[in-house]
Tab-separated table of C-alpha atoms and ligand atoms in Angstrom:
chain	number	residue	atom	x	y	z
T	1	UNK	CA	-51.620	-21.686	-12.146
T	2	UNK	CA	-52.027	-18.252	-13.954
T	3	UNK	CA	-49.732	-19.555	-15.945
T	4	UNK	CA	-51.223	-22.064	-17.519
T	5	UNK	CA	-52.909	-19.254	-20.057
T	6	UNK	CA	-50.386	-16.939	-20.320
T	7	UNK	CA	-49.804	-18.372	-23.949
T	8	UNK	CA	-53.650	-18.214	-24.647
T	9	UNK	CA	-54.592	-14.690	-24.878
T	10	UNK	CA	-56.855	-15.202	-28.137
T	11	UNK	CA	-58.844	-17.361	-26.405
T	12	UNK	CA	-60.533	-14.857	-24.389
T	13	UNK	CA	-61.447	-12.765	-27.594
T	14	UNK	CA	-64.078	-14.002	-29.662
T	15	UNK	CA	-64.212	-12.280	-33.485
T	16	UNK	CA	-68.016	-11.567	-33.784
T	17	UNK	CA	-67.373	-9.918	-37.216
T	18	UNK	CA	-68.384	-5.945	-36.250
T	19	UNK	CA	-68.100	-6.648	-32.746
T	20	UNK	CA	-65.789	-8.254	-30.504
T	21	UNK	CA	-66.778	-10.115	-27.208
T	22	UNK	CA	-64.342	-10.734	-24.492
T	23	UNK	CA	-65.351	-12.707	-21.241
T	24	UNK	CA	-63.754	-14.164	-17.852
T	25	UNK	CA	-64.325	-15.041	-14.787
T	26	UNK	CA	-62.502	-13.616	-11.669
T	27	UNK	CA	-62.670	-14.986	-7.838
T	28	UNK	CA	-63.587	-13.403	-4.588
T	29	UNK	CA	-61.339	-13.484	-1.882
T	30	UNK	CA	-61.150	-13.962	1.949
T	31	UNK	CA	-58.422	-11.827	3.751
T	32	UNK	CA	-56.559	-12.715	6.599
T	33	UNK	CA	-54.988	-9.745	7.205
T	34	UNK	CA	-56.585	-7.040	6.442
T	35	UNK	CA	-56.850	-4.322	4.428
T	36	UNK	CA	-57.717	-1.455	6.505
T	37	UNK	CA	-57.104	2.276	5.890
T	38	UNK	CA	-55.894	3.845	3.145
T	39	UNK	CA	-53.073	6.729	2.299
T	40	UNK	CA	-54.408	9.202	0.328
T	41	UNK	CA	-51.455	11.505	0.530
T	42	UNK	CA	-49.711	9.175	-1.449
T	43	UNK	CA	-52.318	8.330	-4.201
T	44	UNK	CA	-55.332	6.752	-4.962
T	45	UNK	CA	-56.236	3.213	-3.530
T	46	UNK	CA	-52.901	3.152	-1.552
T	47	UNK	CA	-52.886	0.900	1.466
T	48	UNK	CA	-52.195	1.483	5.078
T	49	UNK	CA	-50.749	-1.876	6.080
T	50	UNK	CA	-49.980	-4.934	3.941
T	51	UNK	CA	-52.762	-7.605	3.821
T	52	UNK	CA	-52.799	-11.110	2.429
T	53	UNK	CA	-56.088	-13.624	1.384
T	54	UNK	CA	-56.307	-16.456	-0.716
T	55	UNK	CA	-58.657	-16.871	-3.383
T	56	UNK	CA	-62.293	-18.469	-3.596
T	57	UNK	CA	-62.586	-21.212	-6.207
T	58	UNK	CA	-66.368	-21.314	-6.618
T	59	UNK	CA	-67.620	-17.553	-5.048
T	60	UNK	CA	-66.900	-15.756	-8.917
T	61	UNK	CA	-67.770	-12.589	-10.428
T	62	UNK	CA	-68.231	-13.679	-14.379
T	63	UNK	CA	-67.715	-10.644	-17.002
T	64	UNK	CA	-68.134	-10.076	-20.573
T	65	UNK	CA	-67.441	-7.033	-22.616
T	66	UNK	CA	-69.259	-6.711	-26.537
T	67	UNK	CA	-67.199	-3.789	-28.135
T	68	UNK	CA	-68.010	-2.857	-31.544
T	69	UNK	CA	-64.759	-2.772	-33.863
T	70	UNK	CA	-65.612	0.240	-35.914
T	71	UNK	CA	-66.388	3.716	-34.864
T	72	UNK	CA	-69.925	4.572	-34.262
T	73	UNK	CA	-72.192	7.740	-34.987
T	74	UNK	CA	-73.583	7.625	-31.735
T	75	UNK	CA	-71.320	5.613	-28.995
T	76	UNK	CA	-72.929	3.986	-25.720
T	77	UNK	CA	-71.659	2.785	-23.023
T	78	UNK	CA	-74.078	0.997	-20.839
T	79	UNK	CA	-73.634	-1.894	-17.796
T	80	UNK	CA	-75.769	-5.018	-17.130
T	81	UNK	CA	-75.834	-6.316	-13.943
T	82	UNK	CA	-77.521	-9.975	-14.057
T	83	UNK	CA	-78.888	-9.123	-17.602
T	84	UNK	CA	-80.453	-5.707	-16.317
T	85	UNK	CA	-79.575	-2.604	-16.931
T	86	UNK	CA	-77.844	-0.948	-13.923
T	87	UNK	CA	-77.525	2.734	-13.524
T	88	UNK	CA	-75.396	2.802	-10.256
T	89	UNK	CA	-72.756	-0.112	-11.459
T	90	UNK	CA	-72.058	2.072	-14.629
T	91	UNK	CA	-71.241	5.371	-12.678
T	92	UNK	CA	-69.289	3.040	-10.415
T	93	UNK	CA	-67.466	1.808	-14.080
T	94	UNK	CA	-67.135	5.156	-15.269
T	95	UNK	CA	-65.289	6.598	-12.024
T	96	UNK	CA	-62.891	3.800	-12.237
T	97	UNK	CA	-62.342	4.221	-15.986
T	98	UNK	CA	-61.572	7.461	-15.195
T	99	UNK	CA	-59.038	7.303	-12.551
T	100	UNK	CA	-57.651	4.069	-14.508
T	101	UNK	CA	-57.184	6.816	-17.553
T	102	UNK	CA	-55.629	8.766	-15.017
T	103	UNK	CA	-53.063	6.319	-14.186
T	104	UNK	CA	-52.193	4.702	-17.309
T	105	UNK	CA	-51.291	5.245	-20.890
T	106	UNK	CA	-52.705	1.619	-22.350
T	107	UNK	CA	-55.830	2.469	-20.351
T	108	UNK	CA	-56.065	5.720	-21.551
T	109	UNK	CA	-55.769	4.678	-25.147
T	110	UNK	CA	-58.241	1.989	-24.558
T	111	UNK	CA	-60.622	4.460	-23.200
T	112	UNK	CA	-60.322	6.550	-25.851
T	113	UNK	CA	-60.788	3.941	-28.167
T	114	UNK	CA	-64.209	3.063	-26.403
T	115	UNK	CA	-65.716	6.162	-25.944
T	116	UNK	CA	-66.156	6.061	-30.201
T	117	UNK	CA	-67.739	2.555	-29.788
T	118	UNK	CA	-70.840	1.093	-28.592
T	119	UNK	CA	-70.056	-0.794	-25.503
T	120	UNK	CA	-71.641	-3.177	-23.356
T	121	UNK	CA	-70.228	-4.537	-20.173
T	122	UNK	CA	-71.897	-7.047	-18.492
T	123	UNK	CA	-71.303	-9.123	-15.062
T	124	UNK	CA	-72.763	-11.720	-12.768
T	125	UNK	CA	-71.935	-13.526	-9.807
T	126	UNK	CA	-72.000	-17.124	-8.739
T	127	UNK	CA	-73.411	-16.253	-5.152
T	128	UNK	CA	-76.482	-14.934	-4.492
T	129	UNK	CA	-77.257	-11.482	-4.177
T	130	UNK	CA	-78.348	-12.041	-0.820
T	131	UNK	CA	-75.166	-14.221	0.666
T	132	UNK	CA	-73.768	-10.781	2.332
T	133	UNK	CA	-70.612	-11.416	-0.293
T	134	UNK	CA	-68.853	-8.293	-1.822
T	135	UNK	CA	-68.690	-8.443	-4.680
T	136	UNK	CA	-66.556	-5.844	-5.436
T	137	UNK	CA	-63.016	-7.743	-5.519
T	138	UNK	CA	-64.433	-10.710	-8.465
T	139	UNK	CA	-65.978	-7.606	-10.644
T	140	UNK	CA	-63.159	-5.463	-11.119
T	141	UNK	CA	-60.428	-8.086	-11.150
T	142	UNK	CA	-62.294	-9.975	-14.041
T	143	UNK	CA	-63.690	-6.166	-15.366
T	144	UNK	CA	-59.455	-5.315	-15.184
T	145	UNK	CA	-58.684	-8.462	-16.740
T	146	UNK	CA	-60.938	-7.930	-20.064
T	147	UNK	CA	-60.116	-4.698	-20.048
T	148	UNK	CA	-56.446	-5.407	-20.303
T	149	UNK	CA	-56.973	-8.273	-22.836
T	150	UNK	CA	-59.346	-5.520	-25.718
T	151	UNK	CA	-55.899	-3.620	-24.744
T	152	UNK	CA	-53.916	-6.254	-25.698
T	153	UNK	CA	-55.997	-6.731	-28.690
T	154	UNK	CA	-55.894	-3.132	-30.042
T	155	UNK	CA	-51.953	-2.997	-29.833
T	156	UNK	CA	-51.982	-6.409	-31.935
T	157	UNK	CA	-49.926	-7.758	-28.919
T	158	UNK	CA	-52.254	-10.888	-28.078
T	159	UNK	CA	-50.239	-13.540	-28.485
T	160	UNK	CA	-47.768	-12.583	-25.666
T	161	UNK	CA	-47.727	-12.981	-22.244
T	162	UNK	CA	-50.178	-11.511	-19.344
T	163	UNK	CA	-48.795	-9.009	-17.402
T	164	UNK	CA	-50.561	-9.677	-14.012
T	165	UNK	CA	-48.595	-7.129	-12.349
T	166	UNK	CA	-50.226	-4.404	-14.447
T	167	UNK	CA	-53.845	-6.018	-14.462
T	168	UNK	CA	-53.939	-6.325	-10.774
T	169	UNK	CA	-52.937	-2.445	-10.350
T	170	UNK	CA	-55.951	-1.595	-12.708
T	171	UNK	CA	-58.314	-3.986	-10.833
T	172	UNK	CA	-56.680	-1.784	-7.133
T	173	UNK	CA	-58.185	1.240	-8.488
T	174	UNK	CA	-61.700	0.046	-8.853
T	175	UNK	CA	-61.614	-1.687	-5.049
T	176	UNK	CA	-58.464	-2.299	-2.820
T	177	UNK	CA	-58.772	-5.916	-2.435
T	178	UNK	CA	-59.805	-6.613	-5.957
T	179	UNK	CA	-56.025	-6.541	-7.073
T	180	UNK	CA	-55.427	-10.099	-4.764
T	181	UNK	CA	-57.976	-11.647	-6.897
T	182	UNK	CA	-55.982	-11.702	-10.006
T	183	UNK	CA	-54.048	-14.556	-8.434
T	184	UNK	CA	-55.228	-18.090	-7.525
T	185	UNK	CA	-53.904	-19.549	-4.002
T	186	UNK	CA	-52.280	-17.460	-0.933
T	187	UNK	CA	-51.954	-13.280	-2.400
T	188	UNK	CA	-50.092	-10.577	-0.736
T	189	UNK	CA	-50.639	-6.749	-1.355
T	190	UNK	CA	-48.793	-3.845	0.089
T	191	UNK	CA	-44.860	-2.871	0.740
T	192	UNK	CA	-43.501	-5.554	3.287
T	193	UNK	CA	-39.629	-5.966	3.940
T	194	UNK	CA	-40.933	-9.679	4.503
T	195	UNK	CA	-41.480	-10.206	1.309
T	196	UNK	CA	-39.128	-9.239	-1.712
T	197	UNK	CA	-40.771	-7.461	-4.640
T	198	UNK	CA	-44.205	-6.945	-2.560
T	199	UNK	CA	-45.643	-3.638	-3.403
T	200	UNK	CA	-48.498	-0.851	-2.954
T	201	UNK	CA	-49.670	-1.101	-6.408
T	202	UNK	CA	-50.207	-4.606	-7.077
T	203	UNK	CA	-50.475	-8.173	-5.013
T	204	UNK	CA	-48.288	-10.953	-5.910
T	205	UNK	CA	-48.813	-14.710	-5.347
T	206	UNK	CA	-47.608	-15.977	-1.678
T	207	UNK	CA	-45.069	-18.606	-2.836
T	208	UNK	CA	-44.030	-19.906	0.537
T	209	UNK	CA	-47.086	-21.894	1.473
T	210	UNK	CA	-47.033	-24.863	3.720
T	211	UNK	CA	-48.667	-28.144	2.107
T	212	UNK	CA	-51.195	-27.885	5.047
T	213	UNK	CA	-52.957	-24.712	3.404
T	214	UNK	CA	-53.190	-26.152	-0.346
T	215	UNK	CA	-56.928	-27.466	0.332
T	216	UNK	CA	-57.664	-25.004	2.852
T	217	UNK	CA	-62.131	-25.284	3.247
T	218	UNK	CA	-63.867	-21.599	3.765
T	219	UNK	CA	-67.534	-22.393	4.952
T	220	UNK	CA	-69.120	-18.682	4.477
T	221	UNK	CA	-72.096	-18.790	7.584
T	222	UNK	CA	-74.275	-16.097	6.391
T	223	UNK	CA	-75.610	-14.407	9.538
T	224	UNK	CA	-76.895	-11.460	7.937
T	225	UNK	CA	-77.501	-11.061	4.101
T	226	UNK	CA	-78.912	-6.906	4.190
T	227	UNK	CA	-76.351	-4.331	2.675
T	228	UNK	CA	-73.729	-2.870	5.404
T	229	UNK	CA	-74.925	0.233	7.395
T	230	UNK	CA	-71.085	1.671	6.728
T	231	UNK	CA	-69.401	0.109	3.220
T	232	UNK	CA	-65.653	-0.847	3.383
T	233	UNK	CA	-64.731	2.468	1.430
T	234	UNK	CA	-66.412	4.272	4.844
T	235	UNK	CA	-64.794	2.250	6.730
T	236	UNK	CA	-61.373	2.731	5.416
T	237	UNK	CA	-62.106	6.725	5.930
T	238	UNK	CA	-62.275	6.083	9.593
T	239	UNK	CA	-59.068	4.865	9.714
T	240	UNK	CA	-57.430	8.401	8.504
T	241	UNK	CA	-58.369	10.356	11.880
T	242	UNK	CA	-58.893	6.954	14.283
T	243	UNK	CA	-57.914	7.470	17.617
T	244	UNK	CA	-56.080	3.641	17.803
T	245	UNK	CA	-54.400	4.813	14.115
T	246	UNK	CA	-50.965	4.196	15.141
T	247	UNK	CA	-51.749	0.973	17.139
T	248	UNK	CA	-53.536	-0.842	14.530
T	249	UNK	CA	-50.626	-0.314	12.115
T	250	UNK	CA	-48.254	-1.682	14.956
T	251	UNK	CA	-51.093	-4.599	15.596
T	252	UNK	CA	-51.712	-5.410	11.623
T	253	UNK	CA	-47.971	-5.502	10.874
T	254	UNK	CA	-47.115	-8.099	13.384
T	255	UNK	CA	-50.315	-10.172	12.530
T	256	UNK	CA	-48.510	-10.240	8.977
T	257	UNK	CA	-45.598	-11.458	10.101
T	258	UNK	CA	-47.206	-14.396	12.331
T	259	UNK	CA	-49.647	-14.955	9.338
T	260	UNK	CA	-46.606	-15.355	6.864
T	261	UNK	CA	-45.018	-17.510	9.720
T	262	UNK	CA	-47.457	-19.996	10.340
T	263	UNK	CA	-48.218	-20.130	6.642
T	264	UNK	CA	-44.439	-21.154	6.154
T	265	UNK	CA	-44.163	-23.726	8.681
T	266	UNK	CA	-47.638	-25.621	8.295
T	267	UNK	CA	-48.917	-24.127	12.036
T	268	UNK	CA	-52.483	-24.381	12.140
T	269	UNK	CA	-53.055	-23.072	15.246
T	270	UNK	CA	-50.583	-19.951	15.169
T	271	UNK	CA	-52.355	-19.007	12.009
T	272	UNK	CA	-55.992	-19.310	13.610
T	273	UNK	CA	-54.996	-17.489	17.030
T	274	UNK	CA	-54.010	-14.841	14.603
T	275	UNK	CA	-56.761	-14.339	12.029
T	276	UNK	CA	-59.071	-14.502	14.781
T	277	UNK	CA	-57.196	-11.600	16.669
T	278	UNK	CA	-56.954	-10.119	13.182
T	279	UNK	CA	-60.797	-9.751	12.216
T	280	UNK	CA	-61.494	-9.145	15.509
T	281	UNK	CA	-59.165	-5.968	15.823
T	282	UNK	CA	-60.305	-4.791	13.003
T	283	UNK	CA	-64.330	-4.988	14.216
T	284	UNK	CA	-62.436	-3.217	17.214
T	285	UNK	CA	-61.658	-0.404	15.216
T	286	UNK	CA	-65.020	-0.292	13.932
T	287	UNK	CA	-66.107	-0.258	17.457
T	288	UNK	CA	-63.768	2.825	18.548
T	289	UNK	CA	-64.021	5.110	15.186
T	290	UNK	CA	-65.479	8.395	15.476
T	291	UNK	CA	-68.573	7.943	15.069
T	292	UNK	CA	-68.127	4.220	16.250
T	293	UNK	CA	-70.520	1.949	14.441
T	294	UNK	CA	-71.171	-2.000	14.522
T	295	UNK	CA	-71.294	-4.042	11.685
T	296	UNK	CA	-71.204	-7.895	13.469
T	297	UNK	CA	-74.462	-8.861	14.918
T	298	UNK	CA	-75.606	-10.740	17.894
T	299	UNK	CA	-75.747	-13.828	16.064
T	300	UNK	CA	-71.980	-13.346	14.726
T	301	UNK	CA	-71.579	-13.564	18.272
T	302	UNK	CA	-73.119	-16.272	19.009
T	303	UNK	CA	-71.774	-18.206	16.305
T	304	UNK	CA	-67.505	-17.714	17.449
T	305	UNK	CA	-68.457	-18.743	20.947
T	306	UNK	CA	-69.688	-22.121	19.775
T	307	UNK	CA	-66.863	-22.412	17.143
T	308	UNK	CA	-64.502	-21.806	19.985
T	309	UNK	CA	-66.268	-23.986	22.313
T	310	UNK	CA	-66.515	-27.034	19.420
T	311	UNK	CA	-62.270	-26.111	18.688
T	312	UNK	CA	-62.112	-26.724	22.049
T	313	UNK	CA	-63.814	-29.873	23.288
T	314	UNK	CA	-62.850	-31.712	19.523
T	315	UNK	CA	-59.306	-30.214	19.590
T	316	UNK	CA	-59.996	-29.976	15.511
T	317	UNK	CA	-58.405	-26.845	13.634
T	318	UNK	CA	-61.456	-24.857	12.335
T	319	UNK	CA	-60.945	-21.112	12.575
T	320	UNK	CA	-62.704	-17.851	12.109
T	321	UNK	CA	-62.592	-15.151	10.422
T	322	UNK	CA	-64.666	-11.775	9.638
T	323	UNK	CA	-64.895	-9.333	6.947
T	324	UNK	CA	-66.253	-5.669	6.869
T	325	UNK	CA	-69.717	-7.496	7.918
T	326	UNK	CA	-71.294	-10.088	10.242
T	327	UNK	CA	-71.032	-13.021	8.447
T	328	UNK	CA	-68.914	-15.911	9.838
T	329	UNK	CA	-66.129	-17.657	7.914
T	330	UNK	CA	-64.711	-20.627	8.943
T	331	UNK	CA	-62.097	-22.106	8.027
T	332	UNK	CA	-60.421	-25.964	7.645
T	333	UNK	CA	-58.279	-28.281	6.097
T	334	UNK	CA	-60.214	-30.489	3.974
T	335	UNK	CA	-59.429	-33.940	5.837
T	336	UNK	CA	-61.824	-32.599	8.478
T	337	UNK	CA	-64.488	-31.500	5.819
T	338	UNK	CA	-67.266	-34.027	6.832
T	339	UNK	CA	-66.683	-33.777	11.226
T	340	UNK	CA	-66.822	-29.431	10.429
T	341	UNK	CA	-69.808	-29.837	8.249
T	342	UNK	CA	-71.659	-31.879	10.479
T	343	UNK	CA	-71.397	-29.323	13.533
T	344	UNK	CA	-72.190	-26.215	10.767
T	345	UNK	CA	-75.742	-28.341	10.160
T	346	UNK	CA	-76.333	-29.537	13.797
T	347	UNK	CA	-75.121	-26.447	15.744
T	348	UNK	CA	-74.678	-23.143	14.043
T	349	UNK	CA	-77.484	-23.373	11.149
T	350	UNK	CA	-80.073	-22.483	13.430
T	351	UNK	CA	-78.096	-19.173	13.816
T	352	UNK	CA	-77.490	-18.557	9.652
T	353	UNK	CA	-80.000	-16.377	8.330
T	354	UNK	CA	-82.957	-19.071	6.612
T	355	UNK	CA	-79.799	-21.494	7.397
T	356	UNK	CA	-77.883	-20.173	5.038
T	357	UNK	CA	-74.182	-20.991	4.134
T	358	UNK	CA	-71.874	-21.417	1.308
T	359	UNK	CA	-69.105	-24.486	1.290
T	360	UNK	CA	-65.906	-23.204	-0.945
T	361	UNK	CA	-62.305	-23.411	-0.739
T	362	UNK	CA	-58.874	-21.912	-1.762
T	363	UNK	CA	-59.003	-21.069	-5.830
T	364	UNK	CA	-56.384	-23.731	-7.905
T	365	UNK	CA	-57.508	-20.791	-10.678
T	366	UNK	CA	-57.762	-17.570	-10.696
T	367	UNK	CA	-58.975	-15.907	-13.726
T	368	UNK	CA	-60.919	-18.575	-16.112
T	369	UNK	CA	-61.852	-18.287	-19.634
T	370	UNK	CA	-65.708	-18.731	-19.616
T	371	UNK	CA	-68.280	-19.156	-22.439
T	372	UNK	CA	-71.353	-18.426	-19.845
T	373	UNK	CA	-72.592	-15.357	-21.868
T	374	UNK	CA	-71.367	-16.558	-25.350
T	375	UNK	CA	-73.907	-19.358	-25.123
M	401	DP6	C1	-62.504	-5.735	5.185
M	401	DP6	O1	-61.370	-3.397	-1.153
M	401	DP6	O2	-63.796	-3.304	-0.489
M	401	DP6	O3	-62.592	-6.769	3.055
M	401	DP6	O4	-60.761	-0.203	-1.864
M	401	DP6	O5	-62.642	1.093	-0.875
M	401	DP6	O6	-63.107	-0.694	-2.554
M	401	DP6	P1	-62.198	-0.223	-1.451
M	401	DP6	O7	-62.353	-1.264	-0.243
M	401	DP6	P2	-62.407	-2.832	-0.263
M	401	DP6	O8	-62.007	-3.145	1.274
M	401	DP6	C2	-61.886	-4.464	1.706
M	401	DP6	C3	-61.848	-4.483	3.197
M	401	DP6	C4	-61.839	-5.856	3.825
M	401	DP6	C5	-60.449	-6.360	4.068
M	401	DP6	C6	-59.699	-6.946	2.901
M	401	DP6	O9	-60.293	-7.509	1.981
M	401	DP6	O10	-58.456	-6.887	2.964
């Protein structure tokens, strides 16, 4: 689907005589194996294990970028989250600017380039502030994805094709996970002898993807909505001197493999057993780091026992899964949409914090051109 604008870079540029503006939109993403751990020794935002996720169509991160063309006698550089000005997102930009600068020539020219200009970078999402989302993996995939593009424009080179690879390993170094979001449907990220060409640096689109998946539902319960006690970067520290280190990278791998499976052959219930196991391991970890902490709360609890009880009784394929938090989601094939939904409102609402959910589904799209800001 990427694709479909490879031949359409211009698009995303928009000549504002002394300035230019470039804006996009960029998807969250749900993983089902996860991303957990990282190995510094071998670089920056290198991952323990291979993971894989697919896309969110409608939970987005949009981002626009005004650059003035011409040097300036005094250059700024300034972030606005929701229209405000945000201190802590723009020391957040400017450490991942940095290490990007670190890592790559085109982004080092690019930064260069910027640091004569007046600059404004701006970003909202399409959740709510409050959903318990990260937001993270939609910022810096859309944040890479302009960047690359003002890259593309400086070289004169934007009439040719997108180089996702490359665009995804910028969005890595801002957060891990943001590099699947560059890519609409089923993503892998990490080296995997089951799969060729899979890598540390980047994610690449899951090709072999049962029919079964294609309109795969996410219903997002939010139990909780308050920022984490312990944020995923933490978390991922824990993992470097964790007592169950070697066990969760024997656990993870074979989840991949049974996750790649079942997403091969169209088996529902192989791929639920597993992503349940998955997120719960995971929380596990949480559970046995030094110090342990616990980031699901009683009414994440509460909420799996009645899915599993429903899964049960109805025999219908809904799954769970977590992320680094206590909200719940579940996930469905869309031909059992309007039975899932009903049980959400009747039996788990009570549980959501002020009832709170969020109905999306796998992204057909993953980076969009978007006119929100230019409006
Ligand atoms: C539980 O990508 O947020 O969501 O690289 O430190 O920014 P950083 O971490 P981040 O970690 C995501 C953890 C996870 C699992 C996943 O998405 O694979």
């Amino acid at each position: 689907m990427n694709q479909a604008i490879c031949n359409n870079l211009e698009s995303f540029v928009l000549d504002k005589g002394d300035f230019w503006e470039i804006s996009c939109s960029a998807p969250s993403n749900i993983a089902l194996v996860k991303y957990w751990g990282k190995d510094n020794a071998r670089g920056p935002q290198i991952p323990s294990n291979p993971s894989l996720s697919f896309s969110l169509e409608n939970c987005r991160t949009f981002a626009f970028f005004k650059v003035s063309k011409e040097e300036v006698k005094s250059p700024s550089f300034s972030f606005f989250f929701e229209g405000k000005a945000s201190p802590t997102f723009e020391k957040k930009m400017r450490t991942w600017l940095t290490r990007l600068e670190e890592e790559s020539e085109c982004a080092r020219n690019i930064w260069a380039f910027l640091s004569q200009r007046q600059v404004e970078l701006h970003s909202m999402n399409t959740f709510p502030h409050s959903a318990g989302i990260a937001s993270s993996a939609s910022s810096y995939a859309a944040f890479a994805f302009c960047f690359w593009i003002l890259g593309q424009r400086l070289l004169g080179k934007d009439s040719g094709a997108i180089s996702w690879q490359e665009i995804s390993t910028w969005a890595r170094l801002g957060s891990g996970s943001a590099c699947r979001s560059l890519f609409a449907g089923f993503t892998s990220w990490g080296q995997s002898n089951l799969i060729a060409h899979s890598s540390d640096y980047y994610a690449n689109s899951l090709e072999n993807v049962h029919s079964t998946f294609k309109d795969i539902r996410d219903c997002i319960l939010i139990v909780d909505s308050q920022n984490k006690a312990v944020s995923s970067t933490q978390g991922h520290a824990t993992m470097e001197k964790h007592p169950f280190k070697d066990e969760r990278q024997q656990i993870v791998r074979q989840h991949f493999q049974m996750v790649l499976n079942a997403l091969a052959s169209g088996d529902w219930a192989l791929l639920g057993q597993t992503i349940e196991q998955e997120a719960l391991h995971m929380h596990a970890m949480m559970l046995s780091a030094n110090p342990a902490y616990l980031l699901m709360k009683a009414a994440s609890f509460n909420v799996i026992n009645k899915i599993r009880a429903y899964r049960d009784s109805t025999k219908l394929p809904l799954y769970f899964t977590l992320d680094a938090g206590p909200n719940i989601h579940l996930l469905f094939p869309a031909e059992v949409e309007v039975q899932v939904m009903e049980f959400v409102r009747e039996h788990l609402q009570s549980d959501l914090e002020n009832g709170k959910w969020i109905l999306d589904q796998v992204a057909a799209q993953s980076i969009k051109q978007e006119s929100y800001f230019l409006e």
